[in-house]
mmCIF file of C-alpha atoms in Angstrom:
data_model
loop_
_atom_site.group_PDB
_atom_site.id
_atom_site.type_symbol
_atom_site.label_atom_id
_atom_site.label_comp_id
_atom_site.label_asym_id
_atom_site.label_seq_id
_atom_site.Cartn_x
_atom_site.Cartn_y
_atom_site.Cartn_z
ATOM 1 C CA CYS A 40 -76.044 221.425 -32.598
ATOM 2 C CA MET A 41 -78.763 219.112 -34.223
ATOM 3 C CA SER A 42 -78.764 217.535 -37.120
ATOM 4 C CA LEU A 43 -81.835 216.779 -38.580
ATOM 5 C CA CYS A 44 -85.512 215.663 -37.340
ATOM 6 C CA SER A 45 -87.736 213.317 -39.600
ATOM 7 C CA ARG A 46 -91.590 213.503 -40.224
ATOM 8 C CA THR A 47 -92.630 210.827 -38.243
ATOM 9 C CA ALA A 48 -94.818 210.825 -35.634
ATOM 10 C CA SER A 49 -92.544 211.253 -33.200
ATOM 11 C CA ARG A 50 -90.120 213.391 -34.630
ATOM 12 C CA THR A 51 -86.853 213.136 -33.340
ATOM 13 C CA LEU A 52 -83.746 215.469 -33.177
ATOM 14 C CA LEU A 53 -80.417 213.979 -32.614
ATOM 15 C CA ARG A 54 -77.352 215.475 -31.436
ATOM 16 C CA LYS A 55 -74.171 213.969 -31.334
ATOM 17 C CA LYS A 56 -74.258 212.210 -28.294
ATOM 18 C CA ALA A 57 -78.704 211.420 -27.548
ATOM 19 C CA PRO A 58 -80.973 211.429 -29.268
ATOM 20 C CA LEU A 59 -83.805 214.560 -27.977
ATOM 21 C CA ARG A 60 -87.786 214.338 -29.106
ATOM 22 C CA LEU A 61 -89.978 216.800 -30.376
ATOM 23 C CA ARG A 62 -93.447 216.197 -30.133
ATOM 24 C CA PHE A 63 -96.144 218.289 -31.195
ATOM 25 C CA VAL A 64 -99.590 217.499 -29.160
ATOM 26 C CA ALA A 65 -102.586 218.535 -30.054
ATOM 27 C CA THR A 66 -104.576 220.018 -27.399
ATOM 28 C CA SER A 67 -107.766 222.785 -27.842
ATOM 29 C CA ALA A 68 -107.706 226.086 -26.971
ATOM 30 C CA THR A 69 -110.569 228.025 -26.600
ATOM 31 C CA ALA A 70 -112.847 225.372 -28.952
ATOM 32 C CA ARG A 71 -109.858 225.541 -31.408
ATOM 33 C CA LYS A 72 -107.656 222.905 -32.115
ATOM 34 C CA ARG A 73 -103.735 223.733 -32.098
ATOM 35 C CA GLU A 74 -100.163 221.369 -32.028
ATOM 36 C CA ARG A 75 -98.479 221.775 -28.736
ATOM 37 C CA ILE A 76 -94.446 221.890 -29.098
ATOM 38 C CA GLN A 77 -92.942 220.323 -26.506
ATOM 39 C CA LEU A 78 -88.800 220.476 -26.700
ATOM 40 C CA GLN A 79 -87.112 217.781 -24.686
ATOM 41 C CA GLU A 80 -84.950 219.359 -21.995
ATOM 42 C CA GLY A 81 -80.693 220.011 -23.329
ATOM 43 C CA LEU A 82 -81.947 220.193 -27.069
ATOM 44 C CA CYS A 83 -79.606 223.086 -28.573
ATOM 45 C CA LEU A 84 -80.795 225.733 -30.148
ATOM 46 C CA GLY A 85 -79.061 228.942 -32.188
ATOM 47 C CA GLY A 86 -75.869 226.827 -31.480
ATOM 48 C CA ASN A 87 -75.587 227.869 -27.554
ATOM 49 C CA PHE A 88 -78.304 227.829 -26.194
ATOM 50 C CA PHE A 89 -79.900 224.564 -24.470
ATOM 51 C CA VAL A 90 -83.686 224.079 -23.434
ATOM 52 C CA GLN A 91 -84.148 223.678 -19.552
ATOM 53 C CA HIS A 92 -87.853 224.278 -18.660
ATOM 54 C CA HIS A 93 -91.269 224.599 -20.036
ATOM 55 C CA ILE A 94 -92.401 227.770 -19.088
ATOM 56 C CA GLY A 95 -96.326 228.670 -20.381
ATOM 57 C CA HIS A 96 -97.587 228.049 -23.490
ATOM 58 C CA GLY A 97 -100.539 231.236 -24.893
ATOM 59 C CA ALA A 98 -102.609 231.260 -28.392
ATOM 60 C CA PHE A 99 -99.265 230.997 -30.843
ATOM 61 C CA GLY A 100 -97.246 228.332 -28.861
ATOM 62 C CA ASP A 101 -95.360 227.823 -26.437
ATOM 63 C CA VAL A 102 -92.031 229.056 -23.944
ATOM 64 C CA TYR A 103 -89.195 227.818 -22.625
ATOM 65 C CA GLY A 104 -86.843 228.752 -20.679
ATOM 66 C CA GLY A 105 -83.128 228.397 -22.243
ATOM 67 C CA LEU A 106 -79.387 228.771 -20.529
ATOM 68 C CA HIS A 107 -76.675 230.214 -22.481
ATOM 69 C CA SER A 108 -73.727 227.578 -22.413
ATOM 70 C CA LYS A 109 -71.221 229.768 -21.963
ATOM 71 C CA THR A 110 -72.200 232.836 -20.135
ATOM 72 C CA GLY A 111 -75.036 230.722 -17.914
ATOM 73 C CA GLN A 112 -77.581 233.404 -19.050
ATOM 74 C CA GLN A 113 -81.285 232.819 -18.591
ATOM 75 C CA VAL A 114 -83.034 233.110 -22.103
ATOM 76 C CA ALA A 115 -86.625 232.439 -23.167
ATOM 77 C CA ILE A 116 -87.197 230.259 -25.710
ATOM 78 C CA LYS A 117 -90.138 231.280 -27.921
ATOM 79 C CA VAL A 118 -91.662 228.541 -30.153
ATOM 80 C CA GLU A 119 -94.097 227.992 -32.524
ATOM 81 C CA SER A 120 -95.286 225.915 -35.318
ATOM 82 C CA ALA A 121 -94.043 226.538 -38.621
ATOM 83 C CA GLU A 122 -96.435 224.834 -40.644
ATOM 84 C CA LYS A 123 -98.668 228.063 -39.641
ATOM 85 C CA LEU A 124 -100.627 229.952 -41.500
ATOM 86 C CA ASN A 125 -99.876 233.265 -40.306
ATOM 87 C CA PRO A 126 -96.691 232.239 -37.970
ATOM 88 C CA ARG A 127 -96.073 235.447 -35.802
ATOM 89 C CA LEU A 128 -92.799 234.755 -34.356
ATOM 90 C CA PRO A 129 -90.828 236.155 -38.000
ATOM 91 C CA ASN A 130 -92.667 239.428 -37.918
ATOM 92 C CA GLU A 131 -92.360 239.646 -33.645
ATOM 93 C CA ALA A 132 -88.333 239.267 -34.613
ATOM 94 C CA ARG A 133 -88.622 241.967 -36.999
ATOM 95 C CA VAL A 134 -89.841 244.441 -34.306
ATOM 96 C CA TYR A 135 -87.154 243.059 -31.682
ATOM 97 C CA THR A 136 -84.281 244.286 -34.075
ATOM 98 C CA ALA A 137 -85.993 247.209 -34.587
ATOM 99 C CA LEU A 138 -86.354 248.228 -31.222
ATOM 100 C CA ALA A 139 -82.687 246.959 -30.428
ATOM 101 C CA GLY A 140 -80.816 248.667 -27.606
ATOM 102 C CA MET A 141 -83.999 250.692 -26.331
ATOM 103 C CA SER A 142 -84.793 250.364 -22.820
ATOM 104 C CA GLY A 143 -87.599 247.739 -21.419
ATOM 105 C CA PHE A 144 -87.907 245.293 -24.156
ATOM 106 C CA PRO A 145 -85.237 241.871 -24.433
ATOM 107 C CA GLN A 146 -83.034 242.297 -27.174
ATOM 108 C CA MET A 147 -83.826 239.007 -29.272
ATOM 109 C CA HIS A 148 -80.168 236.339 -29.508
ATOM 110 C CA TRP A 149 -81.708 234.039 -31.950
ATOM 111 C CA CYS A 150 -83.930 233.404 -34.953
ATOM 112 C CA GLY A 151 -84.798 231.008 -36.857
ATOM 113 C CA GLN A 152 -86.450 227.483 -37.771
ATOM 114 C CA LEU A 153 -85.216 224.143 -36.904
ATOM 115 C CA PRO A 154 -83.846 222.023 -39.069
ATOM 116 C CA CYS A 155 -86.552 220.157 -40.075
ATOM 117 C CA GLY A 156 -88.105 223.153 -40.645
ATOM 118 C CA LEU A 157 -91.717 222.233 -38.902
ATOM 119 C CA VAL A 158 -90.606 224.624 -35.834
ATOM 120 C CA ASN A 159 -89.984 228.599 -35.696
ATOM 121 C CA ALA A 160 -88.217 229.421 -32.458
ATOM 122 C CA MET A 161 -87.250 232.596 -31.298
ATOM 123 C CA ILE A 162 -84.248 233.219 -28.697
ATOM 124 C CA ILE A 163 -84.942 236.574 -25.992
ATOM 125 C CA ASP A 164 -83.900 238.038 -22.670
ATOM 126 C CA ARG A 165 -85.709 236.217 -19.793
ATOM 127 C CA LEU A 166 -86.656 239.498 -18.500
ATOM 128 C CA GLY A 167 -88.612 237.911 -15.011
ATOM 129 C CA PRO A 168 -90.422 235.429 -13.596
ATOM 130 C CA SER A 169 -93.552 233.653 -15.579
ATOM 131 C CA VAL A 170 -96.909 235.353 -15.442
ATOM 132 C CA PHE A 171 -98.790 231.779 -14.182
ATOM 133 C CA GLN A 172 -95.589 232.296 -11.064
#
């Protein structure tokens, strides 16, 4: 789905038809600066999953709602900066792999880095509405 992304201020991800933008916005969370990752709607991840809308954010990164392009299944897309000193998504992916098939835990569909190497992403089942809703 994606080909490349550059390391410029408005890091651009390209798809076949329309360019998509990935923006890093500095925010202050509990007196500590972190970069908030903004993915544009329609961005394709993991081969068949498309970003729909921003759900929320936390100390580690941001969460987006997504959709499987063939089945219409709703998923959650968790993203964090790959440039963090201690990235959490790779460890979380190992836990989901160990818990695969157990009731009450979402299935992980994909985990990896975006082609630019700047963002880790994980796609899991969306179990319900956001805690903010």
